[in-house]
Short mmCIF file of C-alpha atoms (C1' of nucleotides) in Angstrom, two decimals:
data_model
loop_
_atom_site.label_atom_id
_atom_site.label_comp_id
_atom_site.label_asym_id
_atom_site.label_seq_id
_atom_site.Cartn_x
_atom_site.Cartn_y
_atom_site.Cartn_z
CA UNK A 1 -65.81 5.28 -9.93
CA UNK A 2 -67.43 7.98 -12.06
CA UNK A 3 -70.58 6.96 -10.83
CA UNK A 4 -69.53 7.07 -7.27
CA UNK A 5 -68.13 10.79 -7.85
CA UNK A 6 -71.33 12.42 -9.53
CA UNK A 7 -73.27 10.63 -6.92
CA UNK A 8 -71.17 12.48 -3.91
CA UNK A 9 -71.32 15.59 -6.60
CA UNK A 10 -75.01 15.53 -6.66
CA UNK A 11 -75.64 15.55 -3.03
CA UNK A 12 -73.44 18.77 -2.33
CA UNK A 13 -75.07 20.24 -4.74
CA UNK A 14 -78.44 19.84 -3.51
CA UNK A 15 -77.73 20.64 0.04
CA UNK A 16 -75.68 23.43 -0.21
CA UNK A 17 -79.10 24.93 -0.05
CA UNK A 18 -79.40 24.64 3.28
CA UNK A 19 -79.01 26.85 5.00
CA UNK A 20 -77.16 25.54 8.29
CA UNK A 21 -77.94 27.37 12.40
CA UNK A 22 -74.47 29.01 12.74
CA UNK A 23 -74.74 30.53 8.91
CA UNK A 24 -78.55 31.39 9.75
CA UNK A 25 -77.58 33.32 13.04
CA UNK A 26 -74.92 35.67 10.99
CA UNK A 27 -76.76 36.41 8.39
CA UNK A 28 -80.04 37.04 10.55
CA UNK A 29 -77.62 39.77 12.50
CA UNK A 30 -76.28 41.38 9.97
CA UNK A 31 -79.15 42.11 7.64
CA UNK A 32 -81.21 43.44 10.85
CA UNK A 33 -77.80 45.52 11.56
CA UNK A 34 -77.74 46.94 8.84
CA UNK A 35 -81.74 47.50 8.17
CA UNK A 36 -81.22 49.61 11.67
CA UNK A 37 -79.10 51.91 9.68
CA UNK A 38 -80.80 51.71 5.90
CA UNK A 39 -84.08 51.57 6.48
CA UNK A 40 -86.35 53.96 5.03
CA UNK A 41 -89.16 56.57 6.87
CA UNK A 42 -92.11 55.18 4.71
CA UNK A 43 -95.61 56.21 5.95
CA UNK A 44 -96.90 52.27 7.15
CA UNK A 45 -93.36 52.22 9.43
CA UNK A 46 -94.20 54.58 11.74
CA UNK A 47 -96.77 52.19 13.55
CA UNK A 48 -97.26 49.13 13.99
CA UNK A 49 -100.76 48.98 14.12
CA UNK A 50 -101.99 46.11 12.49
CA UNK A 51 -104.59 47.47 9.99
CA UNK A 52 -102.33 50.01 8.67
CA UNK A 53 -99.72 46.99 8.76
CA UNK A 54 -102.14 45.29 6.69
CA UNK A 55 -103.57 47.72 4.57
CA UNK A 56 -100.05 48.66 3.46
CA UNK A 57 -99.03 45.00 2.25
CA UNK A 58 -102.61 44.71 0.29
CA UNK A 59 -101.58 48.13 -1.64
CA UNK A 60 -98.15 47.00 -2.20
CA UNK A 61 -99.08 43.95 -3.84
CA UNK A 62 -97.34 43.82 -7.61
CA UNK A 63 -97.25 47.40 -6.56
CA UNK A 64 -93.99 49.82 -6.09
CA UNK A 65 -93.35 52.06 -2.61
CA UNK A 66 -93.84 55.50 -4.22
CA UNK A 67 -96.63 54.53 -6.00
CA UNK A 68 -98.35 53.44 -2.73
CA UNK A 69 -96.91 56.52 -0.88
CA UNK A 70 -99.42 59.07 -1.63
CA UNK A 71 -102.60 56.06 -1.69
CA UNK A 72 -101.36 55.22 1.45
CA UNK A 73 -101.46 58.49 3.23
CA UNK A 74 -105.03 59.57 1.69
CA UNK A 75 -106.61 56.08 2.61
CA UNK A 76 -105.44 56.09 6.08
CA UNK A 77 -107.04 59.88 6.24
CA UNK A 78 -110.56 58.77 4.51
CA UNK A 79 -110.55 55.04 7.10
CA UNK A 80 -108.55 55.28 9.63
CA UNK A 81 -109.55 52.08 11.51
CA UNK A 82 -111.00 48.69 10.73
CA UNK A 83 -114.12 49.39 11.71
CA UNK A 84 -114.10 52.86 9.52
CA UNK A 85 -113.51 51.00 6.54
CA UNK A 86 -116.08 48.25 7.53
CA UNK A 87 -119.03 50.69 8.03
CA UNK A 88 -117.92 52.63 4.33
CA UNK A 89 -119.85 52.13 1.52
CA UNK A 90 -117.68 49.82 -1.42
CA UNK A 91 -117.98 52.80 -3.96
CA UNK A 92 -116.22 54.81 -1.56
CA UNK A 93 -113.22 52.67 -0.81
CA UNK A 94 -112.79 52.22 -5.01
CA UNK A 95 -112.68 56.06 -4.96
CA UNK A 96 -109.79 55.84 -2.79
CA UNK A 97 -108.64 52.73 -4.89
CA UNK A 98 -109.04 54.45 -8.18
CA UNK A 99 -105.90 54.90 -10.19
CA UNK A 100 -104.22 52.04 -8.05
CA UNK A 101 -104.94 48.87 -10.37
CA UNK A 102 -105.87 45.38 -9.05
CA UNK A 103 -109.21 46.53 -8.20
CA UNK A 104 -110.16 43.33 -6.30
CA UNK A 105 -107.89 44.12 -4.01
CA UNK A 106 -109.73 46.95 -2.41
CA UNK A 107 -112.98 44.70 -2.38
CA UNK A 108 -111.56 42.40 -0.87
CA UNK A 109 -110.10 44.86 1.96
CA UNK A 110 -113.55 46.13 2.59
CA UNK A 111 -114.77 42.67 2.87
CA UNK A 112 -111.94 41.86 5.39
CA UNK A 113 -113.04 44.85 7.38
CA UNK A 114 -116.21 43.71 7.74
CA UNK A 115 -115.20 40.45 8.44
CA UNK A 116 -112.82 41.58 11.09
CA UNK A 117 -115.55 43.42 12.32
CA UNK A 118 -118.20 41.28 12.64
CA UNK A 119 -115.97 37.81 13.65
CA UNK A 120 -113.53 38.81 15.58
CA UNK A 121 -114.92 41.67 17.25
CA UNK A 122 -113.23 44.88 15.43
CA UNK A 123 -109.76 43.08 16.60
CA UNK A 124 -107.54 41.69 14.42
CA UNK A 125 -106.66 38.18 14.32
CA UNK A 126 -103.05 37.92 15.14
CA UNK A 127 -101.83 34.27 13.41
CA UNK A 128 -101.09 33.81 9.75
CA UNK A 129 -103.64 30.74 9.81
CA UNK A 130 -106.40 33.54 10.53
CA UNK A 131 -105.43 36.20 8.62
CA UNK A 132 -105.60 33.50 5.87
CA UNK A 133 -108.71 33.34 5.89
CA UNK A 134 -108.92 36.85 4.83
CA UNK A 135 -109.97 38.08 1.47
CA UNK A 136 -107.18 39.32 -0.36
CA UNK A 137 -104.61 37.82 2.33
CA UNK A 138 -102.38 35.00 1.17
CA UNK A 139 -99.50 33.24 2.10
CA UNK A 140 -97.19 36.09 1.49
CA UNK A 141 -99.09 39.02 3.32
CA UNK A 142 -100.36 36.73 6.02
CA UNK A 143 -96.57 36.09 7.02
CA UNK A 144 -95.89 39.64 6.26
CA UNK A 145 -98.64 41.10 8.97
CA UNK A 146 -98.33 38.69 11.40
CA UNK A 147 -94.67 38.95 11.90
CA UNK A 148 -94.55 42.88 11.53
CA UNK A 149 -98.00 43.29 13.49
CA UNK A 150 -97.23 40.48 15.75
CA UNK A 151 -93.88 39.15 15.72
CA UNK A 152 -95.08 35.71 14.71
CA UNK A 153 -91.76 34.21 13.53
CA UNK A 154 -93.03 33.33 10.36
CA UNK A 155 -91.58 34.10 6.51
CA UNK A 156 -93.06 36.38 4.25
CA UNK A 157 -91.97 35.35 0.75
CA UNK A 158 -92.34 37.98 -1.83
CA UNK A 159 -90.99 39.08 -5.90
CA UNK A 160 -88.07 40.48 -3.17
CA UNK A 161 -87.02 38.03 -1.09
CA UNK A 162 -87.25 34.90 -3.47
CA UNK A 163 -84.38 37.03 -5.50
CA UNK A 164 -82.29 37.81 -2.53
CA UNK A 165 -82.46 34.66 -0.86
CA UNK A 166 -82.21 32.71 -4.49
CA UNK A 167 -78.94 34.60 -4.57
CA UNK A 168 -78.39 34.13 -0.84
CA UNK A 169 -78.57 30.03 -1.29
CA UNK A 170 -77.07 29.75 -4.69
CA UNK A 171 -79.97 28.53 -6.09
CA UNK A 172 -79.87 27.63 -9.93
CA UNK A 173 -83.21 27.05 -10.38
CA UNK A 174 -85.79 29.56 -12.04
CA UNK A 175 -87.33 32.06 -9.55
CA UNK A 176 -90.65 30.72 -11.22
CA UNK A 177 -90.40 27.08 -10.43
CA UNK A 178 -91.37 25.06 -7.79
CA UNK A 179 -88.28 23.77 -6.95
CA UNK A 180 -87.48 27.38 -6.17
CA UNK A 181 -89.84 28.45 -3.88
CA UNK A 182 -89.73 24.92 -2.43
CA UNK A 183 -86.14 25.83 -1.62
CA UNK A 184 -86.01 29.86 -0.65
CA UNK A 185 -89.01 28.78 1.71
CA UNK A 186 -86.88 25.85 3.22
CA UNK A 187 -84.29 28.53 3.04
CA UNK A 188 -86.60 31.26 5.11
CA UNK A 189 -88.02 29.16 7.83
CA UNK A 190 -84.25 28.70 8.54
CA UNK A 191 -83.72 31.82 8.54
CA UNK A 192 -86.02 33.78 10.09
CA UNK A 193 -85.59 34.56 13.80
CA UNK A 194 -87.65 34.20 16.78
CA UNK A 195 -86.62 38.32 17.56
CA UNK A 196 -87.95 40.80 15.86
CA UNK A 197 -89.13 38.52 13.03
CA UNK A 198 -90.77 41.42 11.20
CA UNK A 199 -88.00 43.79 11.21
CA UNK A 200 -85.75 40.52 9.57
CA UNK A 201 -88.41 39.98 7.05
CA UNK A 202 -88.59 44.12 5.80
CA UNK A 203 -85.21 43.92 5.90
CA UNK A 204 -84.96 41.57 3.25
CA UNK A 205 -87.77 43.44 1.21
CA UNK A 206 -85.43 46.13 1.65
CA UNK A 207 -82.39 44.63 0.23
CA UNK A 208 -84.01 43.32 -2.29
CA UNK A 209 -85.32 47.21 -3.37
CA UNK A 210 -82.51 48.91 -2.35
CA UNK A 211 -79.23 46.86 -2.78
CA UNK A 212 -80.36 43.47 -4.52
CA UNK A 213 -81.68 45.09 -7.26
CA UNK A 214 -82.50 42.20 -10.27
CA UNK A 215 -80.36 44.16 -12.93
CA UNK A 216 -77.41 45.74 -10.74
CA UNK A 217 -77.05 44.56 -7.37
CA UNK A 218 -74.88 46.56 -5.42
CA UNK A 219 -72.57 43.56 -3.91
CA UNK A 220 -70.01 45.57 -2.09
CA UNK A 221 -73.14 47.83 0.30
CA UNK A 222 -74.28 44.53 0.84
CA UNK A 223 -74.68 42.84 5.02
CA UNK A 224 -74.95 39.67 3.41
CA UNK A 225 -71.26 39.90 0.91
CA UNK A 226 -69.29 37.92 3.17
CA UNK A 227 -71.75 34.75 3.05
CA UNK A 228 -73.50 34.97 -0.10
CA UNK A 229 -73.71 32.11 -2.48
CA UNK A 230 -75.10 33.81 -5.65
CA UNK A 231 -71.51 36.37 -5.58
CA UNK A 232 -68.85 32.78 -5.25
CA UNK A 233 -71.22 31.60 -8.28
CA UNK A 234 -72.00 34.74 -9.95
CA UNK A 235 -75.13 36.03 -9.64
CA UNK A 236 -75.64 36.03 -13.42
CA UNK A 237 -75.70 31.79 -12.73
CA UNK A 238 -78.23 32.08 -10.29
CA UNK A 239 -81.74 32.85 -9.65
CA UNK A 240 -81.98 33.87 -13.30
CA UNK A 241 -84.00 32.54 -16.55
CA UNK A 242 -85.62 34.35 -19.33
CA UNK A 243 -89.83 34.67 -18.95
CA UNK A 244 -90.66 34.28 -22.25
CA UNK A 245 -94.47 36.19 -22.34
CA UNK A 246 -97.06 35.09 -24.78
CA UNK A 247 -97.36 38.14 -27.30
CA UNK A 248 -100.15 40.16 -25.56
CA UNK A 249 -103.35 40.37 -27.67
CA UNK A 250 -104.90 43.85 -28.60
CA UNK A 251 -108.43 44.53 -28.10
CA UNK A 252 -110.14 47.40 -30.46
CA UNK A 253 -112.87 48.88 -28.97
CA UNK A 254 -115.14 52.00 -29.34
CA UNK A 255 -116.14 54.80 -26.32
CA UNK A 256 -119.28 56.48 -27.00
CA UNK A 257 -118.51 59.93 -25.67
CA UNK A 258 -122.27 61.18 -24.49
CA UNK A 259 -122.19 64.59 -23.28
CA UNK A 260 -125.85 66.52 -22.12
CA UNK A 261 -125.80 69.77 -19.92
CA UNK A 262 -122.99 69.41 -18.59
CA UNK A 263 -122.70 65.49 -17.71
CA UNK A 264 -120.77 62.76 -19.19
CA UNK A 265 -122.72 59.33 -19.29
CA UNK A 266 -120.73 56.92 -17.45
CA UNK A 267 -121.22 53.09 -17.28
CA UNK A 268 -121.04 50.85 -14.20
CA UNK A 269 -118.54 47.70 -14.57
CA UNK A 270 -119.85 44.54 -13.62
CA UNK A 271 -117.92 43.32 -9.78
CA UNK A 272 -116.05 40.95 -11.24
CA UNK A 273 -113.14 40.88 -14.07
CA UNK A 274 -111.59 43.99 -15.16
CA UNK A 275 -111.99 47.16 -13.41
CA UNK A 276 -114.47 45.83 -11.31
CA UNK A 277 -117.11 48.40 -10.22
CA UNK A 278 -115.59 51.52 -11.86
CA UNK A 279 -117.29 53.57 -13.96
CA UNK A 280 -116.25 54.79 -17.80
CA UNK A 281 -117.58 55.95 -20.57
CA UNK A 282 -119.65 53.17 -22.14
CA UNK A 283 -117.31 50.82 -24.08
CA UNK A 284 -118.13 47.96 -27.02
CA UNK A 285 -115.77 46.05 -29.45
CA UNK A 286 -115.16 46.86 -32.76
CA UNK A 287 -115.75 46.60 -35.42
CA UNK A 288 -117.74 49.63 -35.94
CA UNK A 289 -120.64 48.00 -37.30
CA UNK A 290 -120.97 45.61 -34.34
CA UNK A 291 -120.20 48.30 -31.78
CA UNK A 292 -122.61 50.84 -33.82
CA UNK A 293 -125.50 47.86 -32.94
CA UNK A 294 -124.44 47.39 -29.45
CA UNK A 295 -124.44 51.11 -29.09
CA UNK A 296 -128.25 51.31 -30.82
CA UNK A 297 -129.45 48.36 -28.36
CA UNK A 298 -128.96 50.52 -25.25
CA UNK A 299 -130.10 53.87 -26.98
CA UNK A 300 -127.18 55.35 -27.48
CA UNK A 301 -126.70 56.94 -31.43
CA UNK A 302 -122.90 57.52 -32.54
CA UNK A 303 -122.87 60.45 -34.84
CA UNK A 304 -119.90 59.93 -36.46
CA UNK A 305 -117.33 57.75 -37.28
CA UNK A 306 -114.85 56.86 -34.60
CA UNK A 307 -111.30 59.16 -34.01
CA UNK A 308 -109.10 60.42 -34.71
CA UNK A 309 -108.85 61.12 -31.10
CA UNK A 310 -107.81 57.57 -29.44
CA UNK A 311 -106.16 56.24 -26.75
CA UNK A 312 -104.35 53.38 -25.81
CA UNK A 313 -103.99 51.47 -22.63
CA UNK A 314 -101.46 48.82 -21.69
CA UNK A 315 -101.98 46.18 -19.78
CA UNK A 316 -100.25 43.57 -18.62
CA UNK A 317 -101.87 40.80 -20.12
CA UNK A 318 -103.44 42.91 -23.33
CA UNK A 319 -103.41 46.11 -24.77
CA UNK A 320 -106.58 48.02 -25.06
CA UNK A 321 -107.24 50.59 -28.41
CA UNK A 322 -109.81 53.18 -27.90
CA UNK A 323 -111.02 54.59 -30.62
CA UNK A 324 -113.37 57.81 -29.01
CA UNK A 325 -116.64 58.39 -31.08
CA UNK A 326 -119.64 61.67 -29.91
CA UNK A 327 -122.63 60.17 -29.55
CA UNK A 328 -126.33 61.10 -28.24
CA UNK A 329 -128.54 58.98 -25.46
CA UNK A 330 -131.18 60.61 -24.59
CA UNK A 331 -133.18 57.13 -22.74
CA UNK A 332 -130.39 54.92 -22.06
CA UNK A 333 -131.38 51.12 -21.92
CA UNK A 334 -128.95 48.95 -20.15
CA UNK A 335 -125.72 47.72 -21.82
CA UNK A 336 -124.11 44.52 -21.38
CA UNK A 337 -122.26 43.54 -19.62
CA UNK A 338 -122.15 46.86 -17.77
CA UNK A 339 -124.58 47.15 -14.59
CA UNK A 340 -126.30 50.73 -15.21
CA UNK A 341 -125.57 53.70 -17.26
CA UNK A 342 -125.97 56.89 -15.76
CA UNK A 343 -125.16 60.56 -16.23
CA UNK A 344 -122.29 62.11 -13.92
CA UNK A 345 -121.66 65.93 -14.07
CA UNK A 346 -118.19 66.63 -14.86
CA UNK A 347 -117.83 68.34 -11.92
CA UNK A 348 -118.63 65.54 -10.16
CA UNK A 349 -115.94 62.89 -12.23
CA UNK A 350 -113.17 63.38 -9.33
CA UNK A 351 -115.86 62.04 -6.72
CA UNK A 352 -116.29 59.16 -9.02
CA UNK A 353 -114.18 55.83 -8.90
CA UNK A 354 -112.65 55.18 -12.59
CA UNK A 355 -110.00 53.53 -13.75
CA UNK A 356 -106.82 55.26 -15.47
CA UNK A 357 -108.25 54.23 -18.73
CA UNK A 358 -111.64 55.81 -17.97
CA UNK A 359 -109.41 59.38 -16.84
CA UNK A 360 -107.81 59.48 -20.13
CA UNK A 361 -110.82 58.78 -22.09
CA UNK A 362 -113.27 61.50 -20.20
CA UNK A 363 -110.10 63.83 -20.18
CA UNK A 364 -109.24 63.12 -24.16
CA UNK A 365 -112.90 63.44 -24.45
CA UNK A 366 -112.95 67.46 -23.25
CA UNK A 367 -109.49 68.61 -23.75
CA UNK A 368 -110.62 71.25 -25.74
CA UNK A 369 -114.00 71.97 -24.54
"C1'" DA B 1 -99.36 25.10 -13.76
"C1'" DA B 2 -101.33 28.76 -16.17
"C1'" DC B 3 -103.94 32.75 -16.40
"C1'" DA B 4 -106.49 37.14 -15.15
"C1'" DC B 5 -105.82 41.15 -12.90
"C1'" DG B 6 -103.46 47.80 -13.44
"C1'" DG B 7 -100.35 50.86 -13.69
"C1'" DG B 8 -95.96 52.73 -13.93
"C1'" DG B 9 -90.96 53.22 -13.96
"C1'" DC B 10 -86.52 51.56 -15.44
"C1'" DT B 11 -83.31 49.59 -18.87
"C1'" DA C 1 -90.07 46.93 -26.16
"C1'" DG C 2 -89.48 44.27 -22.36
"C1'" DC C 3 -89.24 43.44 -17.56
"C1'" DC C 4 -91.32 43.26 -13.18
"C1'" DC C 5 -92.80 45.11 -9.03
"C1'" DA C 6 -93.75 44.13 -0.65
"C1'" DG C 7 -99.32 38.62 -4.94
"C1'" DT C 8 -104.04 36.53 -4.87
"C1'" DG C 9 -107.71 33.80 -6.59
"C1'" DT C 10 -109.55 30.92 -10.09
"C1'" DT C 11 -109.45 27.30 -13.33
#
DNA sequence: AACACGGGGCT
DNA sequence: AGCCCAGTGTT
């Protein structure tokens, strides 16, 4: 008899995930209703041309609105169009990039470009199974531009929406798992509507940022209060779990500081891997004797010891220590891993694409010169 | 499934 | 001091 009940138990549980036609319709009108009358002026909504559709969601990636805000505006300016951007040199488009993080992104937007130039004719390809294909375009921002550029009816599944609609569905599972997105993407293709898919998809992005916040969501300001699993459960049940991060390892290493009429030497990154193509001031791991050799190998001479001036730079993953040494070059050799060392004039540092990191260091570097 | 990949703002 | 953001690509 138990068994009987936990087996009826079981099966409610599991499908009151689904989401059901009737439940889909009223929730698809009232989150568009009310993204009529919420949403925000931001720079990317006032077209919808597809490559500023497109380079929007490959800025916003793991990155916030007002952070791409000003990027935005200034990239747009410097490439207007595809085939802008396509004929650019790569150095130019980090420049723009520089300061943004996730520097493969912006090689792999120029690549696009070029791609979209040269395959499909400077137009862009209008289904999520071509934009796919795309460097840098996955299976969130390929549902994202086709249904905003296009009004494909397809989902676009982001850090957002798998929150909201976790809540939306009751869904106990971690955000994390695959169970999860197995379910808020069941949950999506459900939901989404044939009209103005696009507008129903940045509308949940936008409930998610605005009133669905992860900490605090604002229940009562919300279209979806009336229907919403997580708030019968309490949202504290659902769509929760603790991330537990591995303990991020720090990395010591030294900048040789090389200054000579004027110019600061700056090293090339290799492509690939962290900071990819930016330059900085040359960099090696400590310990100081090590980095002292490295240093010697490429002709460059520390004078001193290393600090006190230092900086430190978090990242997600590890957290970098700086320790700034003076040193002299004056016939740099090359220095692995770094593709070329060359001098810059200071005046010319602002034309040059760096990294935050490499900022601070050149700007800890001279701020008393 | 886990990890590398930036930077910043909020709690 | 964590958390996590309009994620993608690699291993």
């Amino acid at each position: 008899m138990s068994g009987t009940h936990s087996r009826v138990r079981e099966r409610v549980d599991r499908d009151d995930t689904v989401v059901s036609p009737s439940r889909a319709k009223a929730a698809q009108k009232a989150i568009v209703a009310w993204f009529d009358r919420a949403r925000r002026d931001l720079p990317w909504r006032r077209t919808k041309d597809p490559y500023a559709v497109w380079v929007s969601e490959i800025m916003l990636q793991q990155t916030r609105v007002e952070t791409v805000i000003p990027y935005f505006e200034r990239f747009m300016g410097r490439f207007p169009d595809v085939e802008e951007l396509a004929r650019a040199d790569i150095a130019d488009v980090l420049l723009a990039w520089s300061g943004l993080g996730y520097y493969r992104r912006a090689r792999g937007l120029h690549a696009a470009a070029r791609e979209v130039v040269s395959r499909y004719g400077a137009k862009f390809p209008r289904t999520t199974d071509e934009l796919r294909t795309l460097p840098g375009v996955g299976e969130y921002t390929a549902g994202a531009v086709a249904s905003i550029a296009f009004g494909e009816r397809a989902p676009a599944i982001d850090g957002n929406v798998m929150r909201v609609v976790g809540r939306y569905i009751g869904l106990r599972a971690d955000v994390g798992s695959t169970e999860a997105k197995r379910a808020v993407r069941a949950a999506c293709e459900a939901l989404v509507p044939p009209v103005r898919p696009g507008d129903f998809n940045e509308a949940l992005m936008e409930l998610g940022a605005t009133v669905c916040s992860p900490t605090s969501p604002d229940c009562p300001s919300c279209p979806w209060r009336r229907s919403c699993r997580g708030v019968e459960l309490g949202l504290d049940a659902v769509a929760g779990g603790p991330k537990k991060r591995a303990a991020v390892p720090r990395v010591k290493l030294i900048a040789a500081i090389v200054e000579r009429e004027g110019a600061v030497l700056l090293a090339r990154r290799p492509l690939d891997g962290l900071f990819g193509g930016l330059g900085e001031p040359p960099l090696a791991e400590g310990p100081l004797p090590r980095a002292r050799t490295t240093f010697a190998r490429a002709g460059i001479e520390l004078h001193g010891k290393p600090g006190p001036r230092s900086v430190e730079h978090v990242l997600t993953h590890k957290v970098l220590e700086v320790k700034l040494a003076t040193a002299r070059a004056d016939a740099p050799q090359s220095l692995a891993p770094y593709t070329d060392l060359a001098y810059v004039p200071r005046s010319q540092l602002q034309a040059t694409p760096m990294s935050t990191l490499a900022r601070r260091l050149v700007r800890v570097s001279f701020a008393d010169a």
